[in-house]
Amino acid sequence: MRKHFKKLVFGSQDADKVKSPPSSHYFKEIKNVWENSHYQDFGIERLFRLFLVTSKLLFPGIYIKVLTRNLTIQSRKLFGELYVVFKTALPFIMLYYNLWHYQWLYIFNIYLLLETFLYVFYKIFLPEHNREKLINRSVILLFFNFFELIASFGVIYAAGNYLNMPINSWVDALYFSFITGVTIGYGDFYPINETGKILVILQIISTISFLFLFFNFFAPRAQDSNQWNSDTE
């Protein structure tokens, strides 16, 4: 059974034989930004990069890497993927079972949403730290992050009195969050107070950031990958 499970998850490669590289210093990225190892930036740009790279220390993602540093590369990536799936599933579960009334769970959901929000900007402004060579895998995980954002904002809308009519179901919450996220426009639901409008603005900024990351970060790398494949044929 274990053998078949490994085949399902890892494919034909033997995950036990692919060892992780020696664990690196987890403050190395901060040091690189601090010493301008990759950028000759200054002022607001430099402060923003320092904020983004140090903010990772406030969230669980970096510590999952620490705890799994002695595992194989595939296992480490798998734990990272499971964490992304968990973050994506949590707001959907909260919506379906009306769990946004539990304050601690509501706050935890916002905490994870903030991690994803900052992660997108991290990917945009610190691309030199992205060692991911599997473009398709990165895009798939980014789609998970996007749907997490949609569902998490749905939880926020459902928990508050921000719209012209109450949200009575998880479908209504996802519906309003989705049409906001893709900037389609409004019909039956729309924000009626300042807090609701601010939330909508933040969600649209998030969506624009995802689009920027897709078209200006992954697309050139995918083209380079396709060019490399054509040169090796």
C-alpha atoms as one frame of an Amber mdcrd trajectory, in Angstrom:
protein
   0.000   0.000   0.000   2.797   2.378   0.919   4.587   1.590  -2.322   1.489
   2.398  -4.398   0.943   5.629  -2.456   4.517   6.746  -3.218   3.969   5.886
  -6.872   0.781   7.970  -6.896   2.358  11.024  -5.253   5.969  10.977  -6.479
   5.656   9.202  -9.826   8.405   6.916 -11.081  11.224   8.558  -9.114  12.241
   7.113  -5.792  11.635   9.840  -3.230  13.821   8.099  -0.654  16.909   8.404
  -2.852  16.609  12.112  -3.556  18.213  13.747  -0.583  17.814  17.312   0.515
  20.748  19.676   0.176  22.442  20.818   3.375  20.092  23.041   5.284  20.890
  26.692   4.671  20.724  29.561   7.076  17.138  30.771   7.229  18.235  34.363
   7.641  20.245  34.265   4.424  17.480  35.877   2.383  17.229  38.743   4.870
  21.013  39.134   4.740  20.981  39.249   0.923  18.400  42.020   0.907  20.164
  43.894   3.706  23.514  43.784   1.892  22.030  44.547  -1.554  23.385  41.262
  -2.915  20.858  41.218  -5.779  19.577  44.782  -6.007  21.079  48.234  -5.750
  17.870  49.579  -4.281  17.331  52.332  -1.768  14.624  54.333  -0.023  11.051
  53.071  -0.120  11.882  50.159  -2.409  14.596  48.919  -0.064  12.398  49.280
   3.021   9.579  47.436   1.266  11.845  44.529   0.322  13.156  44.295   3.870
   9.601  44.285   5.191   8.545  41.523   2.794  11.517  39.251   3.498  11.302
  39.657   7.280   7.510  39.240   7.351   7.946  35.547   6.479   9.203  34.999
  10.016   5.740  35.894  11.352   3.934  33.054   9.582   3.970  29.230   9.688
   5.218  28.651   6.138   8.888  29.273   6.895   8.773  27.106  10.018   7.329
  24.179   8.075  10.486  24.370   5.966  12.586  24.354   9.133  10.803  21.338
  10.594  11.093  19.353   7.339  14.659  20.384   6.465  16.041  16.867   7.039
  13.564  15.183   4.681  13.995  14.573   0.971  13.356  17.407  -1.454  10.124
  15.816  -2.684   8.872  15.311   0.871   9.613  18.918   1.770   7.727  20.132
  -1.283   4.855  17.801  -0.450   4.527  19.232   3.056   4.526  22.710   1.559
   1.759  21.710  -0.845  -0.300  20.197   1.979  -0.014  23.471   3.872  -1.270
  25.396   0.834  -4.177  22.959   0.446  -5.030  23.362   4.150  -5.025  27.144
   3.849  -7.280  26.919   0.806  -9.710  24.428   2.337 -10.133  26.226   5.674
 -12.214  29.221   4.484 -14.375  26.963   2.296 -15.104  24.778   5.332 -15.859
  27.857   7.421 -18.322  29.098   4.815 -20.051  25.773   4.312 -20.567  25.145
   8.041 -21.099  28.809   9.043 -18.036  28.773  11.288 -17.193  32.463  10.931
 -19.019  33.089  14.233 -16.086  31.496  16.087 -13.880  34.505  16.677 -10.615
  32.595  17.129 -11.150  30.729  13.857 -12.138  33.935  12.085  -8.952  35.671
  13.256  -6.830  32.649  12.304  -8.330  32.732   8.817  -7.415  36.415   8.430
  -3.917  35.627   9.710  -3.421  33.011   6.992  -4.950  35.345   4.406  -2.407
  38.004   5.353   0.396  35.493   4.814  -0.856  34.751   1.296  -1.359  38.447
   0.545   2.240  39.247   1.488   3.509  36.110  -0.273   2.245  37.383  -3.621
   4.137  40.659  -3.212   7.166  38.683  -2.040   7.110  36.723  -5.289   6.863
  39.942  -7.310   9.505  42.033  -5.561  11.982  39.320  -4.556  11.969  36.948
  -7.543  15.693  36.194  -7.144  14.843  34.022  -4.125  12.454  31.878  -6.126
  14.367  28.649  -6.828  11.334  26.843  -8.198  12.143  25.365 -11.593   8.826
  23.599 -12.061   6.759  26.379 -13.594   3.554  24.339 -13.855   3.731  23.400
 -10.171   4.186  27.043  -9.187   1.203  28.125 -11.268  -1.007  25.395  -9.771
  -0.068  26.446  -6.234  -0.734  30.061  -7.148  -4.229  29.090  -8.280  -4.763
  27.520  -4.864  -3.617  30.779  -3.273  -6.060  32.720  -5.449  -9.025  30.558
  -4.457  -7.950  30.817  -0.833  -8.116  34.583  -1.171 -11.601  34.408  -2.748
 -12.953  32.137  -0.009 -11.257  34.056   2.817 -12.755  37.346   1.689 -16.066
  35.498   1.442 -15.718  34.630   5.132 -15.081  38.291   5.946 -18.119  39.451
   3.974 -20.304  36.788   5.591 -19.174  37.694   9.104 -19.899  41.419   8.838
 -22.656  43.793   7.843 -21.007  45.320   4.803 -23.462  44.688   1.981 -26.904
  45.927   0.989 -28.474  42.611   2.016 -27.430  39.862   4.439 -25.529  36.862
   3.147 -27.708  33.834   3.820 -25.567  31.041   2.381 -21.997  30.098   1.602
 -22.838  30.352  -2.096 -23.795  34.022  -1.716 -20.512  34.740   0.096 -18.421
  33.030  -2.572 -20.484  34.639  -5.323 -19.928  38.185  -4.096 -16.254  37.554
  -3.355 -15.667  36.002  -6.760 -17.326  38.746  -8.816 -15.346  41.252  -6.754
 -12.107  39.361  -7.259 -12.486  39.156 -11.037 -13.861  42.734 -11.171 -16.963
  41.757 -13.143 -19.214  44.277 -11.427 -22.207  44.218  -9.130 -25.884  43.464
  -9.454 -27.803  42.152  -6.477 -24.966  42.483  -3.902 -22.897  45.616  -3.380
 -21.109  47.331  -0.459 -23.060  49.985   1.436 -20.583  51.353   3.993 -16.984
  52.499   4.187 -15.689  49.260   5.686 -17.269  47.217   2.920 -15.831  49.493
   0.244 -12.352  49.279   1.797 -12.578  45.482   1.842 -13.568  45.500  -1.821
 -10.624  47.758  -2.673  -8.214  45.451  -0.818  -9.565  42.414  -2.622  -9.250
  44.080  -6.026  -5.658  45.062  -5.206  -5.021  41.415  -4.341  -6.463  40.281
  -7.650  -4.396  42.773  -9.608  -1.307  41.505  -7.781  -2.100  37.927  -8.796
  -2.570  38.983 -12.415   0.693  40.916 -12.341   2.468  37.867 -10.972   0.972
  35.592 -13.620   1.737  37.753 -16.638   4.994  39.422 -15.626   6.691  36.697
 -13.634   5.618  33.227 -14.722   4.985  33.945 -18.406   8.605  34.998 -19.210
   9.948  31.993 -17.277   7.609  29.661 -19.141   8.801  31.147 -22.449  12.423
  30.632 -21.399  11.603  27.028 -20.514   9.927  26.442 -23.888  12.880  28.050
 -25.661  15.294  25.781 -23.788  13.244  22.711 -24.705  13.206  23.681 -28.391
  16.981  24.236 -28.366  17.620  20.783 -26.915  15.473  18.916 -29.437
